[in-house]
Amino acid sequence: MIGRVHQLLALLMVAAATRDDGSKRDGLLSRVATRATGAVVDIVDPDVIIDQVDVDALMDRVDVNALLERVDPNIILDAVDVNALMDRVDVDAILDRVDVDELLDRVDVNALMDRVDVDALLARVDVEDLTNRAGIPDIVRESTGELAGSALDIVRRQVVAVDHIAGRTTYRLTGRDPNKRPKSPPALEAVPTAGEVESDHVTGHYAGPISRLAAFALDATVIWFAFLLGVAALAFAVNFVMGVTLDTSWQTSVAGVALISLWAFLYLWLGLSVAGKTIGMGVVGLSVVTREGAPISGRQAAIRTVVLPTSFLVFGLGFLGIIISPERRSLHDVAGHSVVVYDWGDRPAEMPGPLAHWLERHGSDDEEVVEE
């Protein structure tokens, strides 16, 4: 390094000796400066120089505002690899350093809510879709159906209780033991399920006289009012289209009786052959099946419907079998090879709990018991 310093001094002396010649001195100074710069770079240790730099003093002399004005943010952002930058971000560490409570304390909820346009927000909400996705219609429908079904079942239980009491009493009056009376067709004999109170359930049991009378009354009402409504609708249609007033006095004539009889036959026959029950039977909770417990055919339904009026002959003796016969069969049941049983659809037919418990305490026959 000493040799390098001697070379540098020699160059400086040459430059001083030639200072009187301007052009020569300029060329020489340029060459000397170039060689001196190279020599300085060769002999200077950057670490030593950096150690000698006062960084604080240097930063104090930097005009940060002027420096930022010379920075082009677009160039910097274009050079940034956002994906690489995000990959290096430790989100968990950032969230760990966030004081959520302090952050929430600094939020002005009232000011935030004041800036929310509730009307615009609600206008963008599809209420129908929201309620459908929440299942609210299904909940309302199910709860309404269950409520209506429960109210109807309360009435049905009372009818079943009266049926049972009347059946046991009349059967005992004939000198027979009601505990030995068959309970239901063979195919509908239920197998007891563990944990159930069997004596409450009467699904598939032979239906008694009170429930059958109630179903018949409902069907007669439906047949009559449906017929009147149909005649009124026909009269209105003829008057509206043709301008002719239809005389409805013919309803009491032979033709009227024939028409209502035909309508009654179609009503009963279609209901029994298609569903095994009429509207009135469905409300009361009854169903018509074969003696074995299978659905009846259309032929059986037709025969049963045709013979039904004959059960009213001789003071209704055709219905006496409902009270005294083991299977509670009327005359038209015998003709159609059918029986009527309790059937509440997707719910078990039941008798009132107090009556069931009373029968248990007094030795009611197990054959009079059926489960769901």
Short mmCIF file of C-alpha atoms in Angstrom, two decimals:
data_model
loop_
_atom_site.label_atom_id
_atom_site.label_comp_id
_atom_site.label_asym_id
_atom_site.label_seq_id
_atom_site.Cartn_x
_atom_site.Cartn_y
_atom_site.Cartn_z
CA MET A 1 0.00 0.00 0.00
CA ILE A 2 2.94 2.39 0.64
CA GLY A 3 3.98 1.92 -2.97
CA ARG A 4 0.58 2.95 -4.12
CA VAL A 5 0.72 6.08 -2.03
CA HIS A 6 4.14 6.99 -3.55
CA GLN A 7 2.66 6.62 -7.03
CA LEU A 8 -0.22 8.89 -6.07
CA LEU A 9 2.20 11.55 -4.73
CA ALA A 10 4.32 11.36 -7.87
CA LEU A 11 1.29 11.97 -10.03
CA LEU A 12 0.33 14.97 -7.98
CA MET A 13 3.85 16.44 -8.26
CA VAL A 14 3.79 16.09 -12.02
CA ALA A 15 0.47 17.88 -12.11
CA ALA A 16 1.88 20.73 -10.02
CA ALA A 17 5.00 21.08 -12.24
CA THR A 18 2.94 21.59 -15.34
CA ARG A 19 0.44 24.07 -13.96
CA ASP A 20 1.79 26.92 -16.09
CA ASP A 21 0.77 25.30 -19.35
CA GLY A 22 -3.00 25.46 -19.38
CA SER A 23 -3.92 23.00 -22.16
CA LYS A 24 -1.24 20.59 -21.20
CA ARG A 25 -2.17 20.90 -17.57
CA ASP A 26 -5.85 20.17 -18.29
CA GLY A 27 -5.03 17.01 -20.20
CA LEU A 28 -2.54 15.95 -17.66
CA LEU A 29 -4.89 16.68 -14.76
CA SER A 30 -7.56 14.63 -16.41
CA ARG A 31 -5.21 11.70 -16.78
CA VAL A 32 -3.84 12.16 -13.31
CA ALA A 33 -7.39 12.33 -11.84
CA THR A 34 -8.34 9.19 -13.67
CA ARG A 35 -5.27 7.29 -12.50
CA ALA A 36 -5.60 8.73 -9.02
CA THR A 37 -9.23 7.63 -8.81
CA GLY A 38 -8.26 4.13 -9.89
CA ALA A 39 -5.44 4.04 -7.41
CA VAL A 40 -7.72 5.29 -4.64
CA VAL A 41 -10.36 2.66 -5.44
CA ASP A 42 -7.67 -0.03 -5.42
CA ILE A 43 -6.25 0.91 -2.07
CA VAL A 44 -9.49 1.94 -0.28
CA ASP A 45 -11.15 -0.66 1.99
CA PRO A 46 -14.98 -0.04 1.74
CA ASP A 47 -15.57 -1.53 5.18
CA VAL A 48 -13.15 0.96 6.72
CA ILE A 49 -14.85 3.85 4.96
CA ILE A 50 -18.36 2.71 5.96
CA ASP A 51 -17.20 2.38 9.54
CA GLN A 52 -16.11 5.99 9.42
CA VAL A 53 -19.48 7.21 8.09
CA ASP A 54 -21.80 8.91 10.63
CA VAL A 55 -25.12 7.45 9.53
CA ASP A 56 -27.17 9.66 11.83
CA ALA A 57 -25.51 12.80 10.49
CA LEU A 58 -25.98 11.52 6.94
CA MET A 59 -29.72 10.84 7.51
CA ASP A 60 -30.13 14.28 9.07
CA ARG A 61 -28.86 15.81 5.83
CA VAL A 62 -31.30 13.79 3.69
CA ASP A 63 -34.41 15.69 2.57
CA VAL A 64 -37.01 12.92 2.83
CA ASN A 65 -39.74 14.94 1.14
CA ALA A 66 -37.55 15.70 -1.84
CA LEU A 67 -36.54 12.04 -1.98
CA LEU A 68 -40.18 10.85 -1.97
CA GLU A 69 -41.09 13.36 -4.67
CA ARG A 70 -38.51 11.75 -6.94
CA VAL A 71 -39.98 8.27 -6.29
CA ASP A 72 -42.41 6.93 -8.92
CA PRO A 73 -44.90 4.68 -6.97
CA ASN A 74 -46.13 3.09 -10.20
CA ILE A 75 -42.67 1.81 -11.04
CA ILE A 76 -42.24 0.45 -7.52
CA LEU A 77 -45.64 -1.25 -7.53
CA ASP A 78 -45.02 -2.74 -10.95
CA ALA A 79 -41.81 -4.27 -9.63
CA VAL A 80 -43.54 -5.77 -6.58
CA ASP A 81 -44.62 -9.43 -6.83
CA VAL A 82 -47.83 -9.27 -4.81
CA ASN A 83 -48.22 -13.06 -4.65
CA ALA A 84 -44.70 -13.51 -3.36
CA LEU A 85 -45.26 -10.66 -0.89
CA MET A 86 -48.49 -12.24 0.40
CA ASP A 87 -46.81 -15.64 0.69
CA ARG A 88 -44.29 -14.10 3.07
CA VAL A 89 -46.99 -12.49 5.22
CA ASP A 90 -47.71 -14.41 8.42
CA VAL A 91 -51.44 -13.71 8.81
CA ASP A 92 -51.66 -15.59 12.10
CA ALA A 93 -48.88 -13.49 13.58
CA ILE A 94 -50.63 -10.30 12.42
CA LEU A 95 -53.95 -11.39 13.92
CA ASP A 96 -52.24 -12.37 17.16
CA ARG A 97 -50.94 -8.82 17.47
CA VAL A 98 -54.40 -7.30 16.93
CA ASP A 99 -56.20 -6.30 20.12
CA VAL A 100 -59.79 -7.02 19.08
CA ASP A 101 -61.30 -5.43 22.19
CA GLU A 102 -59.40 -2.21 21.64
CA LEU A 103 -60.34 -2.25 17.97
CA LEU A 104 -64.04 -2.67 18.79
CA ASP A 105 -63.84 0.04 21.41
CA ARG A 106 -62.68 2.46 18.77
CA VAL A 107 -65.63 1.64 16.48
CA ASP A 108 -68.48 4.13 16.66
CA VAL A 109 -71.43 1.76 16.22
CA ASN A 110 -74.00 4.56 16.09
CA ALA A 111 -72.13 6.36 13.34
CA LEU A 112 -71.73 3.08 11.47
CA MET A 113 -75.46 2.30 11.72
CA ASP A 114 -76.35 5.84 10.65
CA ARG A 115 -74.45 5.24 7.42
CA VAL A 116 -76.40 2.02 6.70
CA ASP A 117 -79.33 2.46 4.33
CA VAL A 118 -81.72 -0.09 5.81
CA ASP A 119 -84.34 0.40 3.10
CA ALA A 120 -81.83 -0.24 0.35
CA LEU A 121 -80.50 -3.23 2.24
CA LEU A 122 -83.96 -4.77 2.68
CA ALA A 123 -84.82 -4.02 -0.94
CA ARG A 124 -81.94 -6.26 -1.99
CA VAL A 125 -83.10 -9.12 0.23
CA ASP A 126 -85.23 -11.83 -1.42
CA VAL A 127 -87.52 -12.51 1.53
CA GLU A 128 -89.36 -15.35 -0.21
CA ASP A 129 -86.15 -17.15 -1.08
CA LEU A 130 -84.83 -16.54 2.42
CA THR A 131 -87.94 -18.02 4.07
CA ASN A 132 -87.94 -20.98 1.69
CA ARG A 133 -84.29 -21.72 2.40
CA ALA A 134 -84.97 -21.49 6.12
CA GLY A 135 -87.78 -24.04 5.76
CA ILE A 136 -90.34 -21.76 7.38
CA PRO A 137 -93.23 -22.80 5.05
CA ASP A 138 -92.56 -26.46 5.81
CA ILE A 139 -92.42 -25.74 9.53
CA VAL A 140 -95.71 -23.83 9.42
CA ARG A 141 -97.35 -26.50 7.27
CA GLU A 142 -96.18 -29.33 9.50
CA SER A 143 -97.09 -27.55 12.71
CA THR A 144 -100.52 -26.59 11.34
CA GLY A 145 -101.12 -30.13 10.10
CA GLU A 146 -100.05 -31.61 13.41
CA LEU A 147 -102.28 -29.19 15.31
CA ALA A 148 -105.30 -29.98 13.15
CA GLY A 149 -104.55 -33.69 13.28
CA SER A 150 -104.23 -33.62 17.06
CA ALA A 151 -107.57 -31.81 17.44
CA LEU A 152 -109.25 -34.32 15.12
CA ASP A 153 -107.67 -37.25 16.93
CA ILE A 154 -109.12 -36.05 20.23
CA VAL A 155 -112.63 -36.36 18.77
CA ARG A 156 -111.80 -39.69 17.16
CA ARG A 157 -110.58 -41.12 20.49
CA GLN A 158 -113.90 -40.24 22.13
CA VAL A 159 -115.82 -41.92 19.31
CA VAL A 160 -113.64 -45.02 19.62
CA ALA A 161 -114.32 -45.08 23.36
CA VAL A 162 -118.11 -44.95 22.82
CA ASP A 163 -117.78 -47.64 20.13
CA HIS A 164 -115.86 -49.88 22.47
CA ILE A 165 -118.23 -49.44 25.40
CA ALA A 166 -121.33 -49.96 23.23
CA GLY A 167 -119.80 -52.99 21.54
CA ARG A 168 -118.80 -54.67 24.79
CA THR A 169 -122.19 -53.97 26.36
CA THR A 170 -124.32 -55.27 23.47
CA TYR A 171 -122.06 -58.26 22.91
CA ARG A 172 -122.37 -59.16 26.59
CA LEU A 173 -126.16 -58.82 26.38
CA THR A 174 -126.22 -61.54 23.74
CA GLY A 175 -124.67 -63.90 26.27
CA ARG A 176 -121.17 -63.86 24.80
CA ASP A 177 -117.89 -62.87 26.36
CA PRO A 178 -116.67 -59.60 24.81
CA ASN A 179 -113.09 -60.55 25.68
CA LYS A 180 -113.34 -63.40 23.18
CA ARG A 181 -114.56 -61.21 20.36
CA PRO A 182 -112.05 -61.07 17.45
CA LYS A 183 -110.23 -57.79 17.19
CA SER A 184 -109.28 -57.41 13.51
CA PRO A 185 -108.77 -59.20 10.16
CA PRO A 186 -105.81 -61.62 10.12
CA ALA A 187 -103.66 -59.44 7.85
CA LEU A 188 -104.07 -56.43 10.17
CA GLU A 189 -103.10 -58.13 13.41
CA ALA A 190 -100.24 -56.00 14.67
CA VAL A 191 -97.09 -57.28 16.34
CA PRO A 192 -96.51 -55.52 19.69
CA THR A 193 -93.53 -53.17 19.79
CA ALA A 194 -91.39 -52.87 22.91
CA GLY A 195 -92.07 -49.78 24.96
CA GLU A 196 -95.57 -49.08 23.59
CA VAL A 197 -98.80 -49.17 25.56
CA GLU A 198 -100.59 -51.73 23.42
CA SER A 199 -104.02 -51.23 24.94
CA ASP A 200 -104.16 -47.65 23.60
CA HIS A 201 -103.84 -48.69 19.96
CA VAL A 202 -106.80 -49.86 17.89
CA THR A 203 -105.47 -49.52 14.34
CA GLY A 204 -107.05 -52.26 12.21
CA HIS A 205 -109.74 -53.13 14.80
CA TYR A 206 -113.29 -53.67 13.62
CA ALA A 207 -115.07 -50.31 13.76
CA GLY A 208 -118.08 -49.87 16.02
CA PRO A 209 -121.55 -48.43 15.33
CA ILE A 210 -120.99 -44.83 16.52
CA SER A 211 -118.00 -44.15 14.28
CA ARG A 212 -119.72 -45.79 11.30
CA LEU A 213 -122.88 -43.76 11.90
CA ALA A 214 -120.83 -40.55 12.08
CA ALA A 215 -119.04 -41.40 8.82
CA PHE A 216 -122.36 -42.17 7.10
CA ALA A 217 -123.85 -38.85 8.27
CA LEU A 218 -120.86 -36.93 6.92
CA ASP A 219 -121.02 -38.76 3.57
CA ALA A 220 -124.77 -38.11 3.27
CA THR A 221 -124.14 -34.41 3.91
CA VAL A 222 -121.36 -34.26 1.32
CA ILE A 223 -123.48 -36.13 -1.25
CA TRP A 224 -126.47 -33.83 -0.79
CA PHE A 225 -124.68 -30.49 -0.76
CA ALA A 226 -122.36 -31.49 -3.60
CA PHE A 227 -125.42 -32.42 -5.65
CA LEU A 228 -127.12 -29.10 -4.90
CA LEU A 229 -123.93 -27.20 -5.70
CA GLY A 230 -123.60 -29.06 -8.99
CA VAL A 231 -127.20 -28.30 -9.95
CA ALA A 232 -126.73 -24.62 -9.06
CA ALA A 233 -123.54 -24.44 -11.11
CA LEU A 234 -125.30 -26.09 -14.06
CA ALA A 235 -128.23 -23.68 -13.83
CA PHE A 236 -125.87 -20.69 -13.70
CA ALA A 237 -123.88 -21.94 -16.69
CA VAL A 238 -127.00 -22.53 -18.80
CA ASN A 239 -128.39 -19.12 -17.86
CA PHE A 240 -125.06 -17.37 -18.55
CA VAL A 241 -124.39 -19.05 -21.89
CA MET A 242 -127.87 -19.54 -23.30
CA GLY A 243 -129.86 -16.97 -21.33
CA VAL A 244 -132.30 -19.68 -20.24
CA THR A 245 -133.47 -20.08 -16.64
CA LEU A 246 -133.24 -23.73 -15.65
CA ASP A 247 -136.19 -25.07 -13.66
CA THR A 248 -134.79 -26.97 -10.66
CA SER A 249 -138.13 -28.28 -9.42
CA TRP A 250 -137.34 -31.53 -11.23
CA GLN A 251 -135.01 -32.42 -8.32
CA THR A 252 -137.97 -33.91 -6.44
CA SER A 253 -139.21 -35.85 -9.45
CA VAL A 254 -138.30 -39.38 -10.47
CA ALA A 255 -135.55 -37.99 -12.70
CA GLY A 256 -134.14 -36.00 -9.80
CA VAL A 257 -134.13 -39.04 -7.50
CA ALA A 258 -132.46 -41.08 -10.23
CA LEU A 259 -129.76 -38.45 -10.73
CA ILE A 260 -128.97 -38.06 -7.04
CA SER A 261 -128.93 -41.86 -6.67
CA LEU A 262 -126.47 -42.10 -9.55
CA TRP A 263 -124.32 -39.38 -8.00
CA ALA A 264 -124.40 -41.12 -4.60
CA PHE A 265 -123.39 -44.43 -6.21
CA LEU A 266 -120.45 -42.83 -8.05
CA TYR A 267 -119.36 -40.99 -4.92
CA LEU A 268 -119.35 -44.12 -2.74
CA TRP A 269 -118.07 -46.53 -5.37
CA LEU A 270 -115.17 -44.36 -6.55
CA GLY A 271 -114.11 -43.54 -2.99
CA LEU A 272 -114.13 -47.19 -1.88
CA SER A 273 -112.54 -48.67 -5.00
CA VAL A 274 -109.78 -46.05 -5.26
CA ALA A 275 -108.95 -45.20 -1.65
CA GLY A 276 -110.83 -47.80 0.36
CA LYS A 277 -112.73 -45.01 2.11
CA THR A 278 -115.07 -42.11 1.46
CA ILE A 279 -114.62 -38.54 2.64
CA GLY A 280 -116.73 -39.15 5.71
CA MET A 281 -114.80 -42.32 6.54
CA GLY A 282 -111.51 -40.48 6.12
CA VAL A 283 -112.58 -37.77 8.56
CA VAL A 284 -113.77 -40.23 11.19
CA GLY A 285 -110.78 -42.51 10.61
CA LEU A 286 -112.26 -45.63 9.00
CA SER A 287 -111.34 -47.83 6.04
CA VAL A 288 -113.07 -50.67 4.18
CA VAL A 289 -111.03 -53.85 3.58
CA THR A 290 -111.69 -57.51 2.80
CA ARG A 291 -112.31 -59.99 5.59
CA GLU A 292 -108.65 -60.93 5.37
CA GLY A 293 -107.53 -57.29 5.65
CA ALA A 294 -106.58 -56.61 2.02
CA PRO A 295 -107.88 -53.65 -0.06
CA ILE A 296 -111.27 -54.30 -1.63
CA SER A 297 -111.69 -54.52 -5.39
CA GLY A 298 -113.85 -52.32 -7.59
CA ARG A 299 -116.36 -55.15 -7.92
CA GLN A 300 -116.66 -55.55 -4.15
CA ALA A 301 -117.04 -51.78 -3.78
CA ALA A 302 -119.83 -51.74 -6.40
CA ILE A 303 -121.74 -54.63 -4.75
CA ARG A 304 -121.39 -53.07 -1.32
CA THR A 305 -122.67 -49.71 -2.61
CA VAL A 306 -125.65 -51.21 -4.43
CA VAL A 307 -126.71 -53.28 -1.38
CA LEU A 308 -126.28 -50.39 1.04
CA PRO A 309 -129.89 -49.07 0.66
CA THR A 310 -131.29 -52.51 1.55
CA SER A 311 -129.67 -52.28 4.99
CA PHE A 312 -132.25 -49.59 5.82
CA LEU A 313 -135.17 -51.95 5.16
CA VAL A 314 -137.27 -53.22 8.06
CA PHE A 315 -136.23 -50.51 10.49
CA GLY A 316 -132.58 -50.76 9.60
CA LEU A 317 -132.12 -54.37 10.63
CA GLY A 318 -129.34 -54.60 8.09
CA PHE A 319 -127.19 -52.54 10.44
CA LEU A 320 -127.86 -54.75 13.45
CA GLY A 321 -124.87 -56.91 12.60
CA ILE A 322 -122.55 -53.97 13.37
CA ILE A 323 -123.54 -54.36 17.04
CA ILE A 324 -123.95 -58.10 17.54
CA SER A 325 -121.82 -59.86 14.91
CA PRO A 326 -118.24 -60.82 15.87
CA GLU A 327 -116.77 -58.86 12.93
CA ARG A 328 -119.28 -56.00 13.20
CA ARG A 329 -120.52 -56.56 9.66
CA SER A 330 -123.72 -55.02 8.27
CA LEU A 331 -125.80 -56.49 5.47
CA HIS A 332 -123.91 -54.62 2.75
CA ASP A 333 -120.60 -55.68 4.35
CA VAL A 334 -121.68 -59.31 4.05
CA ALA A 335 -122.71 -58.80 0.41
CA GLY A 336 -119.41 -57.14 -0.45
CA HIS A 337 -117.28 -59.61 1.57
CA SER A 338 -115.83 -56.63 3.42
CA VAL A 339 -115.32 -55.23 6.90
CA VAL A 340 -114.78 -51.72 8.27
CA VAL A 341 -111.73 -51.03 10.45
CA TYR A 342 -110.14 -48.09 12.21
CA ASP A 343 -107.50 -46.37 10.04
CA TRP A 344 -106.09 -42.92 10.91
CA GLY A 345 -103.60 -42.81 8.07
CA ASP A 346 -100.02 -42.10 9.15
CA ARG A 347 -101.00 -41.92 12.85
CA PRO A 348 -102.01 -44.84 15.07
CA ALA A 349 -105.69 -45.13 15.92
CA GLU A 350 -106.05 -44.95 19.68
CA MET A 351 -108.65 -45.08 22.39
CA PRO A 352 -108.51 -42.69 25.37
CA GLY A 353 -105.83 -43.55 27.90
CA PRO A 354 -108.19 -43.80 30.93
CA LEU A 355 -110.39 -46.32 29.13
CA ALA A 356 -107.38 -48.36 28.02
CA HIS A 357 -106.01 -48.44 31.56
CA TRP A 358 -109.42 -49.37 32.94
CA LEU A 359 -109.60 -52.29 30.52
CA GLU A 360 -106.14 -53.39 31.58
CA ARG A 361 -107.13 -53.34 35.23
CA HIS A 362 -110.30 -55.31 34.52
CA GLY A 363 -108.68 -57.99 32.44
CA SER A 364 -109.44 -56.83 28.91
CA ASP A 365 -108.59 -59.48 26.36
CA ASP A 366 -105.27 -59.10 24.53
CA GLU A 367 -107.10 -59.87 21.31
CA GLU A 368 -108.87 -56.53 21.65
CA VAL A 369 -105.49 -54.77 21.60
CA VAL A 370 -103.47 -53.65 18.59
CA GLU A 371 -100.55 -51.37 18.13
CA GLU A 372 -99.67 -48.74 15.62
#
